Amino acid sequence: MELLNTLVDKGLRRESPTREEALAVLATADDDLLDVVAAAGKVRRAWFGRRVKLNYLVNLKSGLCPEDCSYCSQRLGSQAGILKYTWLKPEEAAAAAGAGVAGGAKRVCLVASGRGPTDRDVERVSRTIQAIKEQHEDVEVCACLGLLSDGQATRLRDAGADAYNHNLNTSEATYGDITTTHTYADRVTTVRQAQAAGMSACSGLIAGMGETDEDLVDVVFSLRELDPDSVPVNFLIPIEGTPLAEKWHLTPQRCLRILAMVRFVCPDVEVRLAGGREIHLRSLQPLALHLANSIFLGDYLTTEGQAGKDDLAMIADAGFEVEGTDTTTLPAHRADALAAAGAGCGAHGEAAGGCGSAGGGCAPCGDTATSETSATSGAPATSDTAPAAVPAEAATPAAVPAEAAPAAVPAATPAAGARTDLVAVRRRGAGTDLPPNA
């Protein structure tokens, strides 16, 4: 296909495709899917080789969030049976992080439910970061605490945070249909605060919430302009007890096309295969490794993921290798710019190069009510005592009226071929006192 040849050439030059080209990727036929994967795979290998970066979620505070994000099991008014607990102690979080590092994780993502951290919460997370760094000096730490206030990003950076995750999730035009308690602009502001403080930005999206192809292209082009270093791609986990519980719109083939489109638009950025991959990609997960160069290891915030040993086996069987702590994830031009500028990805604007040669950018790990470091989730309530080891999400509580109306949910027609009976949504900690570990 001439389209794919054009997209590969542009990706190797770090040049942005047109919106029409991005939309055309999402519209390709299933008969052409392997050609699409192969083309995007050329771009992925050019910038990242056959390396796969492993990330591990630590859920510092679960449930009890005042925000009304429709996709989230921790949202205001959620009826999902999930684990609920207040802040893990620094030593508990460090022990949880250690489990992921032992499995090969290079980055630990610290997530906390809520709107955004108080100054006391920032101090608490700072102590947690220091506890993790004392035990694992080389591990990257990404914080995902929701909306930041002035000065908080700098304090997290000074405490040792390498990155900050806050996802855009969906297009600006449809954001109000998903969440009403904060705005799309609030999210953009927080990502820019993290970049300005010198942290690597992580920001991504959630597919499968009833959005159109145009919405998907809009949010990915917005991410390119925002220019984070990492873009997590989550696939909605329709958790019972949330407004989007019945939204099963994804097929494995559509997920692969979405990942390919993200790779073409953000060619030299860490694209992370995040929440929902096991449920929606199923047996086609190995193909996604040809598109994404980063995945979460083990469980998510409130749902179980694939067993860590199975993740490692999948990577090896597909002919890829786990990225070590002695390897720099980002391509040299982005890593050098980040080190030299000490702010964000160091590539904001034409002079620095960015991910696009025409003044473009690329894309970041977690977020607020999903602190989407990426991962949408759900898990059973057991007690208010914090478990010793858990995986991650977004911020601290802010006062929101209990009677706040839930966000409206966009209507969408179920995708042809979508199957809800193939993989069950397993909630983390179901039937046990403690959650499973990677």
Short mmCIF file of C-alpha atoms in Angstrom, two decimals:
data_model
loop_
_atom_site.label_atom_id
_atom_site.label_comp_id
_atom_site.label_asym_id
_atom_site.label_seq_id
_atom_site.Cartn_x
_atom_site.Cartn_y
_atom_site.Cartn_z
CA MET A 1 0.00 0.00 0.00
CA GLU A 2 1.35 3.42 -0.99
CA LEU A 3 -0.12 4.85 2.22
CA LEU A 4 2.04 2.58 4.37
CA ASN A 5 5.21 3.34 2.41
CA THR A 6 4.54 7.05 2.91
CA LEU A 7 3.92 6.59 6.65
CA VAL A 8 7.11 4.57 7.13
CA ASP A 9 9.17 7.22 5.33
CA LYS A 10 7.63 9.96 7.47
CA GLY A 11 8.14 7.98 10.67
CA LEU A 12 11.83 7.43 9.94
CA ARG A 13 12.18 11.20 9.40
CA ARG A 14 10.17 12.01 12.55
CA GLU A 15 7.69 13.80 10.34
CA SER A 16 4.02 13.97 11.22
CA PRO A 17 1.48 12.20 9.01
CA THR A 18 -1.55 14.17 7.94
CA ARG A 19 -4.84 13.73 9.77
CA GLU A 20 -6.21 12.05 6.64
CA GLU A 21 -3.37 9.51 6.68
CA ALA A 22 -3.93 8.79 10.38
CA LEU A 23 -7.64 8.27 9.78
CA ALA A 24 -6.83 5.98 6.84
CA VAL A 25 -4.82 3.71 9.16
CA LEU A 26 -7.87 3.29 11.40
CA ALA A 27 -10.03 2.53 8.34
CA THR A 28 -7.83 -0.21 6.86
CA ALA A 29 -9.42 -3.61 6.26
CA ASP A 30 -8.64 -6.67 8.34
CA ASP A 31 -7.11 -8.23 5.22
CA ASP A 32 -4.46 -5.49 5.31
CA LEU A 33 -3.84 -5.62 9.07
CA LEU A 34 -0.57 -7.55 8.97
CA ASP A 35 0.77 -5.09 6.40
CA VAL A 36 -0.14 -2.23 8.75
CA VAL A 37 1.59 -3.93 11.70
CA ALA A 38 4.68 -4.66 9.59
CA ALA A 39 4.91 -1.04 8.42
CA ALA A 40 4.51 0.46 11.90
CA GLY A 41 6.92 -2.19 13.16
CA LYS A 42 9.64 -0.80 10.89
CA VAL A 43 9.25 2.59 12.56
CA ARG A 44 9.22 1.07 16.04
CA ARG A 45 12.40 -0.96 15.38
CA ALA A 46 14.19 2.02 13.83
CA TRP A 47 13.89 4.00 17.06
CA PHE A 48 13.72 1.27 19.74
CA GLY A 49 15.13 -1.91 18.22
CA ARG A 50 13.58 -5.05 19.71
CA ARG A 51 13.67 -3.77 23.28
CA VAL A 52 10.59 -3.84 25.56
CA LYS A 53 10.54 -1.63 28.63
CA LEU A 54 8.72 -3.05 31.65
CA ASN A 55 6.74 -0.81 34.01
CA TYR A 56 5.16 -1.72 37.33
CA LEU A 57 2.20 -0.03 39.03
CA VAL A 58 2.07 0.62 42.77
CA ASN A 59 -1.36 1.82 43.89
CA LEU A 60 -0.57 4.12 46.82
CA LYS A 61 -4.19 4.94 47.66
CA SER A 62 -7.18 3.07 46.25
CA GLY A 63 -10.79 4.18 45.80
CA LEU A 64 -12.58 7.07 47.48
CA CYS A 65 -12.00 9.52 44.62
CA PRO A 66 -14.18 12.68 44.36
CA GLU A 67 -13.84 12.91 40.55
CA ASP A 68 -16.54 11.46 38.27
CA CYS A 69 -14.47 9.99 35.40
CA SER A 70 -16.89 7.54 33.79
CA TYR A 71 -14.26 4.90 32.99
CA CYS A 72 -12.84 4.63 36.50
CA SER A 73 -13.76 2.08 39.17
CA GLN A 74 -12.51 4.49 41.87
CA ARG A 75 -14.78 7.36 40.76
CA LEU A 76 -17.33 9.26 42.78
CA GLY A 77 -20.42 7.06 43.10
CA SER A 78 -18.71 3.92 41.78
CA GLN A 79 -20.53 0.70 42.62
CA ALA A 80 -17.55 -1.43 41.63
CA GLY A 81 -16.37 -3.79 44.34
CA ILE A 82 -12.73 -2.71 44.57
CA LEU A 83 -10.04 -2.69 47.20
CA LYS A 84 -10.26 0.58 49.14
CA TYR A 85 -7.50 1.83 51.40
CA THR A 86 -5.71 5.01 52.35
CA TRP A 87 -2.03 5.78 51.78
CA LEU A 88 0.55 3.02 51.85
CA LYS A 89 3.50 3.73 54.13
CA PRO A 90 6.80 4.43 52.33
CA GLU A 91 8.23 1.07 53.36
CA GLU A 92 5.11 -0.75 52.14
CA ALA A 93 5.26 1.00 48.79
CA ALA A 94 8.98 0.25 48.49
CA ALA A 95 8.30 -3.44 49.17
CA ALA A 96 5.61 -3.44 46.49
CA ALA A 97 7.96 -1.72 44.05
CA GLY A 98 10.60 -4.33 44.82
CA ALA A 99 8.34 -7.09 43.55
CA GLY A 100 8.09 -5.36 40.17
CA VAL A 101 11.81 -4.64 39.98
CA ALA A 102 12.52 -8.29 40.75
CA GLY A 103 10.39 -9.19 37.73
CA GLY A 104 12.41 -6.94 35.46
CA ALA A 105 10.58 -3.62 35.74
CA LYS A 106 12.70 -0.60 34.85
CA ARG A 107 10.10 1.98 35.90
CA VAL A 108 7.84 2.06 38.96
CA CYS A 109 4.65 4.12 38.60
CA LEU A 110 3.27 5.49 41.86
CA VAL A 111 -0.45 6.19 41.55
CA ALA A 112 -2.92 7.61 44.04
CA SER A 113 -6.65 8.10 43.55
CA GLY A 114 -8.09 11.58 43.98
CA ARG A 115 -8.30 14.96 42.27
CA GLY A 116 -4.78 16.02 43.12
CA PRO A 117 -2.29 15.94 45.99
CA THR A 118 -2.23 18.25 48.98
CA ASP A 119 1.15 19.57 50.03
CA ARG A 120 1.15 16.96 52.79
CA ASP A 121 0.53 14.26 50.18
CA VAL A 122 3.46 15.52 48.11
CA GLU A 123 5.68 15.19 51.17
CA ARG A 124 4.34 11.68 51.76
CA VAL A 125 5.03 10.65 48.16
CA SER A 126 8.47 12.28 48.32
CA ARG A 127 9.38 10.04 51.25
CA THR A 128 8.09 7.05 49.28
CA ILE A 129 10.23 7.96 46.25
CA GLN A 130 13.29 8.27 48.47
CA ALA A 131 12.58 4.89 50.09
CA ILE A 132 12.36 3.23 46.66
CA LYS A 133 15.50 4.94 45.36
CA GLU A 134 17.45 3.87 48.45
CA GLN A 135 16.73 0.23 47.66
CA HIS A 136 16.76 0.44 43.86
CA GLU A 137 19.06 3.25 42.79
CA ASP A 138 18.68 2.70 39.05
CA VAL A 139 14.90 2.34 38.88
CA GLU A 140 12.89 5.13 37.26
CA VAL A 141 10.05 6.51 39.37
CA CYS A 142 6.99 8.07 37.75
CA ALA A 143 4.38 9.80 39.91
CA CYS A 144 0.72 9.87 38.94
CA LEU A 145 -1.16 11.92 41.50
CA GLY A 146 -3.70 13.89 39.49
CA LEU A 147 -3.87 17.65 39.02
CA LEU A 148 -0.85 19.52 40.37
CA SER A 149 -0.77 22.88 42.13
CA ASP A 150 1.97 25.48 41.74
CA GLY A 151 5.34 24.25 42.98
CA GLN A 152 4.33 20.63 43.50
CA ALA A 153 6.01 19.35 40.32
CA THR A 154 9.31 20.90 41.39
CA ARG A 155 9.04 19.32 44.83
CA LEU A 156 8.44 15.89 43.30
CA ARG A 157 11.39 16.34 40.94
CA ASP A 158 13.62 17.39 43.85
CA ALA A 159 12.52 14.27 45.73
CA GLY A 160 13.78 12.10 42.87
CA ALA A 161 10.76 11.63 40.61
CA ASP A 162 11.95 11.03 37.05
CA ALA A 163 8.59 11.40 35.35
CA TYR A 164 5.00 12.46 35.87
CA ASN A 165 1.98 10.78 34.30
CA HIS A 166 -1.28 12.53 33.53
CA ASN A 167 -3.30 11.27 30.57
CA LEU A 168 -5.43 13.34 28.23
CA ASN A 169 -7.63 10.23 27.79
CA THR A 170 -9.86 11.45 24.96
CA SER A 171 -10.33 14.35 22.58
CA GLU A 172 -11.00 17.85 23.88
CA ALA A 173 -14.34 17.90 22.05
CA THR A 174 -15.68 14.84 23.89
CA TYR A 175 -13.92 15.26 27.23
CA GLY A 176 -16.98 16.74 28.90
CA ASP A 177 -18.98 13.61 28.01
CA ILE A 178 -16.58 11.50 30.09
CA THR A 179 -15.77 13.76 33.05
CA THR A 180 -17.47 16.85 34.52
CA THR A 181 -15.44 17.54 37.69
CA HIS A 182 -12.36 18.84 35.88
CA THR A 183 -11.52 19.90 32.33
CA TYR A 184 -9.33 18.81 29.45
CA ALA A 185 -7.41 22.08 29.89
CA ASP A 186 -6.70 21.14 33.53
CA ARG A 187 -4.97 17.99 32.30
CA VAL A 188 -2.90 19.82 29.71
CA THR A 189 -1.79 22.33 32.34
CA THR A 190 -0.59 19.58 34.68
CA VAL A 191 1.47 17.90 31.94
CA ARG A 192 3.08 21.23 31.11
CA GLN A 193 3.84 21.85 34.81
CA ALA A 194 5.68 18.51 34.97
CA GLN A 195 7.68 19.37 31.85
CA ALA A 196 8.54 22.84 33.14
CA ALA A 197 9.81 21.32 36.40
CA GLY A 198 12.24 19.11 34.48
CA MET A 199 10.41 15.80 34.72
CA SER A 200 9.83 13.55 31.74
CA ALA A 201 6.16 13.80 30.81
CA CYS A 202 3.97 10.74 30.36
CA SER A 203 0.50 11.22 28.86
CA GLY A 204 -1.78 8.99 26.84
CA LEU A 205 -5.29 7.94 26.04
CA ILE A 206 -8.08 5.44 26.64
CA ALA A 207 -9.66 3.84 23.57
CA GLY A 208 -13.02 2.12 23.55
CA MET A 209 -15.17 4.69 25.37
CA GLY A 210 -17.48 5.20 22.40
CA GLU A 211 -15.25 7.72 20.64
CA THR A 212 -15.08 8.14 16.86
CA ASP A 213 -12.01 7.68 14.68
CA GLU A 214 -11.82 11.48 14.49
CA ASP A 215 -11.71 11.68 18.31
CA LEU A 216 -8.85 9.18 18.44
CA VAL A 217 -6.87 11.10 15.85
CA ASP A 218 -7.60 14.39 17.66
CA VAL A 219 -6.22 13.18 20.99
CA VAL A 220 -3.13 11.59 19.46
CA PHE A 221 -2.31 14.74 17.50
CA SER A 222 -2.85 16.75 20.71
CA LEU A 223 -0.36 14.45 22.43
CA ARG A 224 2.13 14.98 19.63
CA GLU A 225 1.81 18.74 20.10
CA LEU A 226 2.14 18.40 23.89
CA ASP A 227 5.32 16.39 23.27
CA PRO A 228 5.56 13.94 26.19
CA ASP A 229 8.26 11.26 26.18
CA SER A 230 5.89 8.39 26.86
CA VAL A 231 2.38 7.68 25.56
CA PRO A 232 0.40 4.94 27.34
CA VAL A 233 -2.40 3.49 25.22
CA ASN A 234 -5.15 2.07 27.43
CA PHE A 235 -8.09 0.02 26.18
CA LEU A 236 -11.22 0.54 28.28
CA ILE A 237 -11.89 -2.16 30.84
CA PRO A 238 -15.71 -1.96 31.15
CA ILE A 239 -15.93 -2.47 34.90
CA GLU A 240 -19.25 -3.42 36.41
CA GLY A 241 -20.52 -0.60 38.62
CA THR A 242 -19.23 2.23 36.37
CA PRO A 243 -21.16 4.21 33.70
CA LEU A 244 -19.13 2.55 30.92
CA ALA A 245 -19.72 -1.00 32.14
CA GLU A 246 -21.47 -2.03 28.92
CA LYS A 247 -19.05 -0.36 26.49
CA TRP A 248 -17.54 -3.33 24.67
CA HIS A 249 -16.55 -1.68 21.39
CA LEU A 250 -13.06 -3.04 20.75
CA THR A 251 -11.76 -5.98 18.75
CA PRO A 252 -8.14 -7.19 18.67
CA GLN A 253 -7.86 -5.89 15.13
CA ARG A 254 -9.06 -2.39 16.05
CA CYS A 255 -6.65 -2.26 18.99
CA LEU A 256 -3.75 -3.05 16.66
CA ARG A 257 -4.84 -0.36 14.21
CA ILE A 258 -5.03 2.18 17.05
CA LEU A 259 -1.53 1.28 18.24
CA ALA A 260 -0.19 1.53 14.68
CA MET A 261 -1.75 4.96 14.25
CA VAL A 262 -0.18 6.15 17.52
CA ARG A 263 3.22 4.85 16.39
CA PHE A 264 3.00 6.65 13.05
CA VAL A 265 1.99 9.94 14.71
CA CYS A 266 4.54 9.61 17.53
CA PRO A 267 7.33 7.61 15.89
CA ASP A 268 10.22 8.15 18.34
CA VAL A 269 8.25 8.23 21.59
CA GLU A 270 7.86 5.43 24.13
CA VAL A 271 4.47 3.94 23.23
CA ARG A 272 3.23 1.89 26.16
CA LEU A 273 0.77 -0.97 25.84
CA ALA A 274 -1.27 -0.36 28.98
CA GLY A 275 -4.57 -1.30 30.67
CA GLY A 276 -6.96 -3.67 28.93
CA ARG A 277 -4.48 -5.35 26.59
CA GLU A 278 -5.18 -8.82 27.92
CA ILE A 279 -8.95 -8.42 27.59
CA HIS A 280 -9.09 -6.81 24.16
CA LEU A 281 -5.98 -8.03 22.31
CA ARG A 282 -6.09 -11.50 23.83
CA SER A 283 -4.06 -13.93 21.71
CA LEU A 284 -2.88 -11.09 19.45
CA GLN A 285 -0.89 -9.42 22.24
CA PRO A 286 2.47 -10.50 20.75
CA LEU A 287 1.66 -8.60 17.54
CA ALA A 288 1.25 -5.44 19.61
CA LEU A 289 4.91 -5.68 20.64
CA HIS A 290 5.78 -4.79 17.06
CA LEU A 291 4.01 -1.45 17.66
CA ALA A 292 4.57 -0.62 21.33
CA ASN A 293 8.00 -0.69 22.97
CA SER A 294 6.77 -0.62 26.56
CA ILE A 295 4.22 -2.56 28.65
CA PHE A 296 2.98 -2.83 32.21
CA LEU A 297 4.13 -5.93 34.05
CA GLY A 298 1.51 -7.86 36.00
CA ASP A 299 -1.54 -6.22 37.57
CA TYR A 300 -3.13 -2.81 37.10
CA LEU A 301 -4.75 -0.50 39.61
CA THR A 302 -7.90 -2.41 40.44
CA THR A 303 -7.89 -5.27 37.93
CA GLU A 304 -5.62 -8.23 37.43
CA GLY A 305 -3.30 -8.32 34.48
CA GLN A 306 -1.55 -11.22 32.85
CA ALA A 307 0.84 -13.06 35.20
CA GLY A 308 4.30 -11.52 35.14
CA LYS A 309 5.94 -14.78 34.08
CA ASP A 310 3.55 -14.95 31.12
CA ASP A 311 4.47 -11.39 30.12
CA LEU A 312 8.15 -12.33 30.12
CA ALA A 313 7.49 -15.51 28.17
CA MET A 314 5.44 -13.59 25.59
CA ILE A 315 8.25 -11.08 25.07
CA ALA A 316 10.85 -13.83 24.61
CA ASP A 317 8.65 -15.98 22.36
CA ALA A 318 7.94 -12.99 20.11
CA GLY A 319 11.65 -12.41 19.62
CA PHE A 320 11.97 -9.29 21.77
CA GLU A 321 14.16 -8.61 24.80
CA VAL A 322 13.53 -6.90 28.13
CA GLU A 323 15.20 -3.50 28.33
CA GLY A 324 17.80 -3.30 31.09
CA THR A 325 18.46 -0.44 33.49
CA ASP A 326 21.78 0.16 31.74
CA THR A 327 19.97 1.03 28.49
CA THR A 328 18.50 4.43 27.64
CA THR A 329 14.88 4.03 26.54
CA LEU A 330 14.56 7.11 24.36
CA PRO A 331 16.39 7.60 21.06
CA ALA A 332 19.59 9.62 21.43
CA HIS A 333 18.16 12.89 20.09
CA ARG A 334 15.37 12.88 22.67
CA ALA A 335 17.50 11.61 25.55
CA ASP A 336 20.21 14.17 24.87
CA ALA A 337 17.68 16.99 24.63
CA LEU A 338 16.09 15.92 27.90
CA ALA A 339 19.44 15.81 29.67
CA ALA A 340 20.58 19.13 28.22
CA ALA A 341 17.37 21.06 28.76
CA GLY A 342 16.44 19.54 32.10
CA ALA A 343 12.79 20.17 31.25
CA GLY A 344 10.21 17.79 29.85
CA CYS A 345 11.46 15.88 26.84
CA GLY A 346 13.67 18.80 25.91
CA ALA A 347 12.19 18.86 22.44
CA HIS A 348 9.49 21.50 22.57
CA GLY A 349 9.65 23.33 19.28
CA GLU A 350 11.47 23.17 16.01
CA ALA A 351 14.94 24.01 17.23
CA ALA A 352 15.11 21.06 19.58
CA GLY A 353 13.85 18.59 17.02
CA GLY A 354 11.03 16.97 18.95
CA CYS A 355 9.43 13.95 17.39
CA GLY A 356 8.59 15.91 14.29
CA SER A 357 10.83 17.84 11.96
CA ALA A 358 8.17 20.46 11.33
CA GLY A 359 7.73 21.85 14.83
CA GLY A 360 5.66 18.89 16.03
CA GLY A 361 6.00 16.89 19.20
CA CYS A 362 5.11 13.50 20.54
CA ALA A 363 3.67 12.15 23.79
CA PRO A 364 3.56 10.36 28.76
CA CYS A 365 2.52 7.20 32.16
CA GLY A 366 -0.64 7.74 34.53
CA ASP A 367 -3.43 10.24 35.47
CA THR A 368 -6.10 11.56 37.92
CA ALA A 369 -9.15 9.47 38.42
CA THR A 370 -7.28 6.99 36.28
CA SER A 371 -3.98 8.53 36.74
CA GLU A 372 -3.56 6.72 33.78
CA THR A 373 -0.07 6.07 34.07
CA SER A 374 -1.89 4.55 32.20
CA ALA A 375 -4.20 1.87 33.25
CA THR A 376 -7.96 1.65 33.66
CA SER A 377 -9.07 -0.84 36.33
CA GLY A 378 -11.31 -2.47 39.05
CA ALA A 379 -10.93 -4.75 42.25
CA PRO A 380 -13.02 -6.09 45.24
CA ALA A 381 -13.46 -4.29 48.50
CA THR A 382 -12.07 -6.22 51.43
CA SER A 383 -10.92 -3.86 54.16
CA ASP A 384 -9.59 -0.36 54.70
CA THR A 385 -6.19 -1.74 55.63
CA ALA A 386 -3.62 -1.12 52.93
CA PRO A 387 -2.17 -4.29 51.40
CA ALA A 388 1.59 -4.61 51.29
CA ALA A 389 1.93 -4.85 47.53
CA VAL A 390 -0.29 -3.33 44.90
CA PRO A 391 -0.26 -1.65 41.35
CA ALA A 392 -1.09 2.19 40.53
CA GLU A 393 -3.43 5.31 39.56
CA ALA A 394 -4.07 9.17 40.22
CA ALA A 395 -4.54 11.96 42.97
CA THR A 396 -5.99 13.09 46.41
CA PRO A 397 -9.48 14.12 47.34
CA ALA A 398 -10.92 17.52 46.75
CA ALA A 399 -14.34 18.58 47.90
CA VAL A 400 -16.95 17.65 45.34
CA PRO A 401 -20.67 17.70 46.14
CA ALA A 402 -21.94 14.20 46.82
CA GLU A 403 -24.91 14.92 44.61
CA ALA A 404 -22.71 15.74 41.59
CA ALA A 405 -24.31 14.24 38.50
CA PRO A 406 -22.36 11.50 36.75
CA ALA A 407 -20.88 12.38 33.40
CA ALA A 408 -22.96 11.68 30.34
CA VAL A 409 -21.81 8.73 28.29
CA PRO A 410 -21.55 9.09 24.51
CA ALA A 411 -23.66 6.70 22.53
CA ALA A 412 -21.89 4.23 20.27
CA THR A 413 -22.71 1.12 18.33
CA PRO A 414 -20.95 -2.05 19.52
CA ALA A 415 -18.18 -3.03 17.15
CA ALA A 416 -18.82 -5.95 14.86
CA GLY A 417 -16.95 -8.93 16.26
CA ALA A 418 -16.53 -7.52 19.77
CA ARG A 419 -16.69 -10.44 22.20
CA THR A 420 -17.47 -10.01 25.87
CA ASP A 421 -17.38 -13.72 26.67
CA LEU A 422 -13.74 -14.50 25.85
CA VAL A 423 -11.94 -12.91 28.79
CA ALA A 424 -13.46 -12.13 32.18
CA VAL A 425 -12.56 -8.91 34.00
CA ARG A 426 -10.77 -10.09 37.13
CA ARG A 427 -10.65 -7.63 39.98
CA ARG A 428 -7.40 -7.39 41.85
CA GLY A 429 -7.55 -9.05 45.23
CA ALA A 430 -10.77 -10.94 44.48
CA GLY A 431 -11.47 -13.52 47.14
CA THR A 432 -8.27 -12.81 49.08
CA ASP A 433 -7.04 -10.55 51.84
CA LEU A 434 -4.09 -9.44 49.73
CA PRO A 435 -3.83 -8.71 46.01
CA PRO A 436 -1.82 -10.95 43.70
CA ASN A 437 1.60 -9.78 42.63
CA ALA A 438 3.53 -9.89 39.38
#
